[in-house]
Short mmCIF file of C-alpha atoms in Angstrom, two decimals:
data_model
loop_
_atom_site.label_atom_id
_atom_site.label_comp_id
_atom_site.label_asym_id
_atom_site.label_seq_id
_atom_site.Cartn_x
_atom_site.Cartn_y
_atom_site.Cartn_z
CA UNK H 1 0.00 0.00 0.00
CA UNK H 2 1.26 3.34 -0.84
CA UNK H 3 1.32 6.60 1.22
CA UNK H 4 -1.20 8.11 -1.17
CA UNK H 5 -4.03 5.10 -1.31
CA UNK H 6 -4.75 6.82 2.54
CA UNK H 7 -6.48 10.37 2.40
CA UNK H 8 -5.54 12.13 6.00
CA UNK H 9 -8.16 14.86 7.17
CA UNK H 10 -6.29 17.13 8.90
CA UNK H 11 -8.37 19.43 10.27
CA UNK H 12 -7.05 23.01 11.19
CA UNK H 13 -8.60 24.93 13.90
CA UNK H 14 -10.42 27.68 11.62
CA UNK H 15 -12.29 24.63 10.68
CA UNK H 16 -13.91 24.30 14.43
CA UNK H 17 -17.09 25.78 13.01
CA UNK H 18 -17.99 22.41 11.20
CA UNK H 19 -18.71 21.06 14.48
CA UNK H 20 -21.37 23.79 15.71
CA UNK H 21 -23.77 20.90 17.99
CA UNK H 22 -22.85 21.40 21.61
CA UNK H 23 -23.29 18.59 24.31
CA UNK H 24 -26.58 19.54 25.06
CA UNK H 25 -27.75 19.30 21.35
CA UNK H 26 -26.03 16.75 20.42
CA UNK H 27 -27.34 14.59 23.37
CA UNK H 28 -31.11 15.88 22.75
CA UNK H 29 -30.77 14.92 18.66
CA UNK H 30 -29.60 11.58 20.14
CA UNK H 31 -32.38 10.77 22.77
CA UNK H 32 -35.07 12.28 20.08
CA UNK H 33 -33.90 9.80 17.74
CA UNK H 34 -34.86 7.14 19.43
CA UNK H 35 -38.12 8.25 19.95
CA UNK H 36 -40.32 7.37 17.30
CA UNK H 37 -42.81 10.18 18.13
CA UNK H 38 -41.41 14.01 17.78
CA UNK H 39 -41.74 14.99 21.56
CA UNK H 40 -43.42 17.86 19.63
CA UNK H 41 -46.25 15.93 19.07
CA UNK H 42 -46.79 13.95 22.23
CA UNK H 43 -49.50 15.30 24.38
CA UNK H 44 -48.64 16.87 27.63
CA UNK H 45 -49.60 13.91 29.82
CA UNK H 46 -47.42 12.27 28.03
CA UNK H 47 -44.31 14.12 27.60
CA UNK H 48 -44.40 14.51 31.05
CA UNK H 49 -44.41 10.84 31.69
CA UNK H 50 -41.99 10.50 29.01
CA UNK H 51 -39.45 12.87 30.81
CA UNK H 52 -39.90 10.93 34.38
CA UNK H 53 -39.47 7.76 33.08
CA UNK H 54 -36.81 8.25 30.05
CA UNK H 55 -32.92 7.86 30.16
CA UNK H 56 -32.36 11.54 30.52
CA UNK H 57 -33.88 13.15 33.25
CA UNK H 58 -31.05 14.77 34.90
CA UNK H 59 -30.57 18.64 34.07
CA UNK H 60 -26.96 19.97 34.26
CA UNK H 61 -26.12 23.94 33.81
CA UNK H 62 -24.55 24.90 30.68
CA UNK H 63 -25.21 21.29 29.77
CA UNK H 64 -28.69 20.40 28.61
CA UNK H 65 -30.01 17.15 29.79
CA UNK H 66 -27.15 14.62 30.28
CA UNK H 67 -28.15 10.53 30.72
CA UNK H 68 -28.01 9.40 34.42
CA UNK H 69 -24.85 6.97 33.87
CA UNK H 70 -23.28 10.24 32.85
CA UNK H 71 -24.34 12.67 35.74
CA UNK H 72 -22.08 11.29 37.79
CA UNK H 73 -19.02 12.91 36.01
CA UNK H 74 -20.37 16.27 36.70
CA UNK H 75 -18.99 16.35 39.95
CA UNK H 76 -15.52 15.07 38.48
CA UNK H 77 -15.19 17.69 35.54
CA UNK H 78 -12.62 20.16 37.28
CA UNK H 79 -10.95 17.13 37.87
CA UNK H 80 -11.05 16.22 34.13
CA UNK H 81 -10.59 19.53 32.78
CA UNK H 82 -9.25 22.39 35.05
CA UNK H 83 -10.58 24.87 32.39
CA UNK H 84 -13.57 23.62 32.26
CA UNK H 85 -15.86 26.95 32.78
CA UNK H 86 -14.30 28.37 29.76
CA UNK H 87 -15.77 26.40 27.51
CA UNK H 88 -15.25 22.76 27.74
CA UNK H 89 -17.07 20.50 24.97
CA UNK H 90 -17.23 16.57 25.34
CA UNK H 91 -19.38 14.04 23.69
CA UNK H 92 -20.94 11.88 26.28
CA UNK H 93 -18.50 8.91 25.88
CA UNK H 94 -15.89 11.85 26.58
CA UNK H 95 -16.97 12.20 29.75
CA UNK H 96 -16.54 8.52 30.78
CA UNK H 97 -13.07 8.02 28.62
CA UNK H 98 -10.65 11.39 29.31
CA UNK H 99 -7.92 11.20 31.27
CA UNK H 100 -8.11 12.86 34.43
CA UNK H 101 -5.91 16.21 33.94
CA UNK H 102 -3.32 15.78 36.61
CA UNK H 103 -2.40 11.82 35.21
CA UNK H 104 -2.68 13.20 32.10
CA UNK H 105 -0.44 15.74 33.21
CA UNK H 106 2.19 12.72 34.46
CA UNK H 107 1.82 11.13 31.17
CA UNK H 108 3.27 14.43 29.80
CA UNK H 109 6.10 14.63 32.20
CA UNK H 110 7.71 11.35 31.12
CA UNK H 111 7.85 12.59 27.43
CA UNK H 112 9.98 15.42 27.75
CA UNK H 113 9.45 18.92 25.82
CA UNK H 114 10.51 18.48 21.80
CA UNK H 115 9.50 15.38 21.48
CA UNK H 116 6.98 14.13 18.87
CA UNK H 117 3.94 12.26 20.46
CA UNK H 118 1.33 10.02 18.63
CA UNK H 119 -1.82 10.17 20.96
CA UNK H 120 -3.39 7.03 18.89
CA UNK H 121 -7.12 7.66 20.19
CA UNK H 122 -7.29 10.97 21.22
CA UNK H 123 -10.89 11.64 22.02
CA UNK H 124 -11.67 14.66 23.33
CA UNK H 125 -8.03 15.66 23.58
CA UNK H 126 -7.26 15.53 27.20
CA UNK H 127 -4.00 13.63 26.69
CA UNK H 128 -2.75 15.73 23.69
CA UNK H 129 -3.51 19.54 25.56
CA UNK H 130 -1.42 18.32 28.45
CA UNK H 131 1.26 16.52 25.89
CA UNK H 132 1.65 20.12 24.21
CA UNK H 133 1.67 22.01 27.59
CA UNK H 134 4.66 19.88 28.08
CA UNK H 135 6.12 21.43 25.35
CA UNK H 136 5.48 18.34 22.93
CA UNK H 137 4.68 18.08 19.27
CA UNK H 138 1.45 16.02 19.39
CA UNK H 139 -0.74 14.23 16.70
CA UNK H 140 -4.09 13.65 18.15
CA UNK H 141 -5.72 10.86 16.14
CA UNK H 142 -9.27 9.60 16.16
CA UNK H 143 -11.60 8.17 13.90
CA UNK H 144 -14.78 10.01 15.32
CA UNK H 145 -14.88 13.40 13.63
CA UNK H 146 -16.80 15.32 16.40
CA UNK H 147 -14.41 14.12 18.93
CA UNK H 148 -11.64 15.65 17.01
CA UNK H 149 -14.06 19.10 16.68
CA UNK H 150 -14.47 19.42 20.46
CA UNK H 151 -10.51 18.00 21.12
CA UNK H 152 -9.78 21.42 18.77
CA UNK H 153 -12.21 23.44 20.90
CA UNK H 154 -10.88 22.43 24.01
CA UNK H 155 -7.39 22.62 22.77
CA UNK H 156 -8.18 26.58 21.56
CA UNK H 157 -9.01 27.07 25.49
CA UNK H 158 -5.51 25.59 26.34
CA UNK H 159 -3.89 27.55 24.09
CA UNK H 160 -1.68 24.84 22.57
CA UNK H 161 -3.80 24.45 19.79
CA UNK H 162 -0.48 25.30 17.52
CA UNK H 163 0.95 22.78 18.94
CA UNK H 164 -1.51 19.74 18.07
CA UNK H 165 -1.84 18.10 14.64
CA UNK H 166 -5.30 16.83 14.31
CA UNK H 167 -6.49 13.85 12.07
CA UNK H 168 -9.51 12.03 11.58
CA UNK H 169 -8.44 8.89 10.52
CA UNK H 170 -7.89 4.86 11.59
CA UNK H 171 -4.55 4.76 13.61
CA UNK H 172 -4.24 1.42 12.60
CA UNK H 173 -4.21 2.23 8.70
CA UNK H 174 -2.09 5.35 9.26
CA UNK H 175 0.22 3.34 11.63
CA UNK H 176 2.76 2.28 8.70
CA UNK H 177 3.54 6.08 7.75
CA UNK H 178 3.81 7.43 11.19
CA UNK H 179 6.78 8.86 12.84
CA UNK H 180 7.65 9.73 16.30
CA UNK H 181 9.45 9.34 19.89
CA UNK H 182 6.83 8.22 21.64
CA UNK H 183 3.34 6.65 21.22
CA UNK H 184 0.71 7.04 23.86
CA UNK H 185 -2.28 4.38 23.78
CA UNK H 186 -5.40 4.98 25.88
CA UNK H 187 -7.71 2.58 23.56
CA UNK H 188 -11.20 2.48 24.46
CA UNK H 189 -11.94 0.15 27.37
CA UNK H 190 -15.45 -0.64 26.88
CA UNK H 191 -17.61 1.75 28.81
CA UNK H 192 -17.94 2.60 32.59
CA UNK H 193 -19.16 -1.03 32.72
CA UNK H 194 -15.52 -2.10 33.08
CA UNK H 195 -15.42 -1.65 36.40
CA UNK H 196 -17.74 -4.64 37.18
CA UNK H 197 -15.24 -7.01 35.46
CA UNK H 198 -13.01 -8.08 38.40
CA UNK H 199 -9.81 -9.03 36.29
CA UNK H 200 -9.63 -6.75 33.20
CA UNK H 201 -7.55 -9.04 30.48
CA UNK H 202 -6.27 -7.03 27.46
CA UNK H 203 -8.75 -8.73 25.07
CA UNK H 204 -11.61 -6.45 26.03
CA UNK H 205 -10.01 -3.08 25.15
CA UNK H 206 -11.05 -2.04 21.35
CA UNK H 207 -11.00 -1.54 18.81
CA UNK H 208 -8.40 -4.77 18.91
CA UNK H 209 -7.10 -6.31 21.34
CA UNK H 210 -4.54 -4.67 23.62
CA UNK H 211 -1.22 -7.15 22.36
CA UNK H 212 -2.17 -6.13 18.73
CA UNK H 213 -2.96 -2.65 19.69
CA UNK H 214 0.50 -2.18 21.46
CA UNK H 215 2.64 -4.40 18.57
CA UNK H 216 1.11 -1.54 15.98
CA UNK H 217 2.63 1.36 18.11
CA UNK H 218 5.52 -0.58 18.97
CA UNK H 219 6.47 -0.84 14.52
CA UNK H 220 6.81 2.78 14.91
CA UNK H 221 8.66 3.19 18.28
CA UNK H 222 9.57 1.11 22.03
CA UNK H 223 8.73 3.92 24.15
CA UNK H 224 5.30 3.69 24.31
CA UNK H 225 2.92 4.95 27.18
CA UNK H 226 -0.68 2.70 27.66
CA UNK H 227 -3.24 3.94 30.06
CA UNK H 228 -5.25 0.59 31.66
CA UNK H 229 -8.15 0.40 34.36
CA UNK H 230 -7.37 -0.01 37.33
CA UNK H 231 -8.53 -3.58 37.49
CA UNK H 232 -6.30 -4.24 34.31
CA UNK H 233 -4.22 -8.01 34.45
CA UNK H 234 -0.81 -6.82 35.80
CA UNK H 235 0.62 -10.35 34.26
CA UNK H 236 -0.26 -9.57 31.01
CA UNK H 237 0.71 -6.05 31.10
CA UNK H 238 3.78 -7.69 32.09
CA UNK H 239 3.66 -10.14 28.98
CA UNK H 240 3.91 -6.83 26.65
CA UNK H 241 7.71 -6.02 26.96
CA UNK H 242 8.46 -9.48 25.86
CA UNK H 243 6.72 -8.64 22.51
CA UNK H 244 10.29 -7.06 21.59
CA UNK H 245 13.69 -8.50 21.68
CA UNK H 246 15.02 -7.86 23.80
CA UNK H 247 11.99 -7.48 26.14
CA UNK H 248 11.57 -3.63 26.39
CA UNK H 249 12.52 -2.31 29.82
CA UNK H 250 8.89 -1.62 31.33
CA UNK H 251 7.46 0.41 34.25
CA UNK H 252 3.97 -0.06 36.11
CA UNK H 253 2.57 2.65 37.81
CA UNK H 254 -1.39 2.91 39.52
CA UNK H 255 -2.71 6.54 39.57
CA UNK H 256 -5.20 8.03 42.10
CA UNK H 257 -7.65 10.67 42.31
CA UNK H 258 -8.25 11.91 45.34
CA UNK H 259 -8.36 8.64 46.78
CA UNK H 260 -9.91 6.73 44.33
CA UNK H 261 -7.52 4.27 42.32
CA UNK H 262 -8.54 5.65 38.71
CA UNK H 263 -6.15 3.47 36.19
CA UNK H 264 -3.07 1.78 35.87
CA UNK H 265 -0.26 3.29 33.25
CA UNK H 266 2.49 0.98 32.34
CA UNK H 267 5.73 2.86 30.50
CA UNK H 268 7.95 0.95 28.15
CA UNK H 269 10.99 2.32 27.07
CA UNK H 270 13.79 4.65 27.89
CA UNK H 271 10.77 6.45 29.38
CA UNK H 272 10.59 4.23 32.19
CA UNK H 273 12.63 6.46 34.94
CA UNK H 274 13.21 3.55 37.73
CA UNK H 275 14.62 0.08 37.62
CA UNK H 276 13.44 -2.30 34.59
CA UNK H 277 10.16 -4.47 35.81
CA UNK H 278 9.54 -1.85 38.74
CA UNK H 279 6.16 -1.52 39.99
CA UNK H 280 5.53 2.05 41.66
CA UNK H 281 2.60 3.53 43.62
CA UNK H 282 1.93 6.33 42.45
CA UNK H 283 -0.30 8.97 44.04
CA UNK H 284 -1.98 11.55 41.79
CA UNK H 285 -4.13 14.50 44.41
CA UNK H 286 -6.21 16.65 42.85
CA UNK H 287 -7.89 19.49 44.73
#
């Protein structure tokens, strides 16, 4: 396959106006379209019942109406995006899948400034604003379209916009023709259902499994960074360094929010800053 058979959509950030549906409209298109009836048409015994009873009955300022596995987050979004106030925009898998801003902001650290960073699945662009704070070179990748409007948007708040390459696009197509010093991997894991799994094995993150996922990113460089839940298989994240040879020197480190355990990051690499196979507690406060 040649470079050219792929057509990248970078999109710059004048282009932020061709993803004009907030959160709140978005989410209201979404819940209207699975009502068969317009609300508009629905009687006013029934809309009201309708309301009570449906998946989205929780109102949240500046919001709209937000479903009730989602409300939760609210109280966490300082904690997800300091900046939040100014402007914020998330789908509402965003608000289940972004890093929390002070791991993110760990993450970052272990990079170094000038370095070029592939954030693979970028979402909302939590990971790549605190990657370019850093004083990184970021390409934010995702194959959702609106999550790469509102990463753009939230990146314009950050200021680091400049900074950020964005590209709509499969990583694992563009994978072959990438470049850079590190990789960062924070695939989807699933939905906040994970949790209720009480060993997390690799197989369940998507798109792919997590040993194909992390053999991609390692074809285009060993020092990668992979953000797991918390309730991740330390054994296989283990098993991933000896997917090189020689195995890749590897780090394990478990994050927490003020004191709640929110992931487990493993570092593989000349990234990794303590002794080869170390596993490190790592405390992460937020206020």
């Amino acid at each position: 396959m040649q470079s050219e058979d792929i057509e990248l959509a970078v999109l710059e950030t004048s282009e932020l106006t061709t993803f004009p549906c907030s959160i709140d409209q978005n989410l209201r298109r979404t819940n209207a379209d699975k009502t068969k009836t317009p609300p508009s048409l629905l009687n006013r015994k029934k809309r009201k019942h309708r309301i009570k009873q449906g998946p989205c009955k929780t109102l949240i300022p500046k919001q709209g109406l937000i479903t009730t596995n989602i409300a939760k987050y609210w109280h966490q979004r300082y904690s997800l995006f300091s900046r939040y106030d100014d402007g914020i925009q998330m789908d509402e898998e965003g608000w289940f899948s972004a890093t929390p801003e002070e791991i993110a902001a760990t993450h970052a650290a272990r990079a170094g400034s000038g370095t070029i960073v592939i954030d693979c699945f970028s979402g909302v662009g939590g990971n790549a604003i605190q990657f370019a704070l850093k004083g990184c070179h970021v390409v934010a990748i995702d194959i959702d379209p609106w999550k790469i409007g509102y990463a753009i948007n939230n990146a314009k708040i950050y200021g680091v916009e400049d900074n950020i390459d964005f590209i709509v696009g499969d990583f694992f197509q563009l994978a072959p023709f990438l470049k850079a010093d590190v990789v960062f991997l924070s695939p989807p894991w699933g939905g906040p259902s994970y949790n209720k799994i009480q060993n997390f094995t690799l197989d369940l993150l998507k798109p792919r499994d997590g040993y194909s996922i992390f053999q991609v990113a390692q074809k285009i460089t060993p020092n990668i960074i992979m953000f797991l839940p918390r309730n991740v298989d330390i054994n296989q994240v283990e098993e991933l360094s000896w997917l090189s040879s020689p195995p890749l020197n590897f780090e394990i480190e478990e994050s927490h929010v003020q004191g709640y355990t929110k992931g487990i990051t493993a570092y593989f690499g000349y990234i990794v800053s303590g002794s080869p196979g170390l596993y490190k507690l790592s405390e992460v406060a937020t206020s």
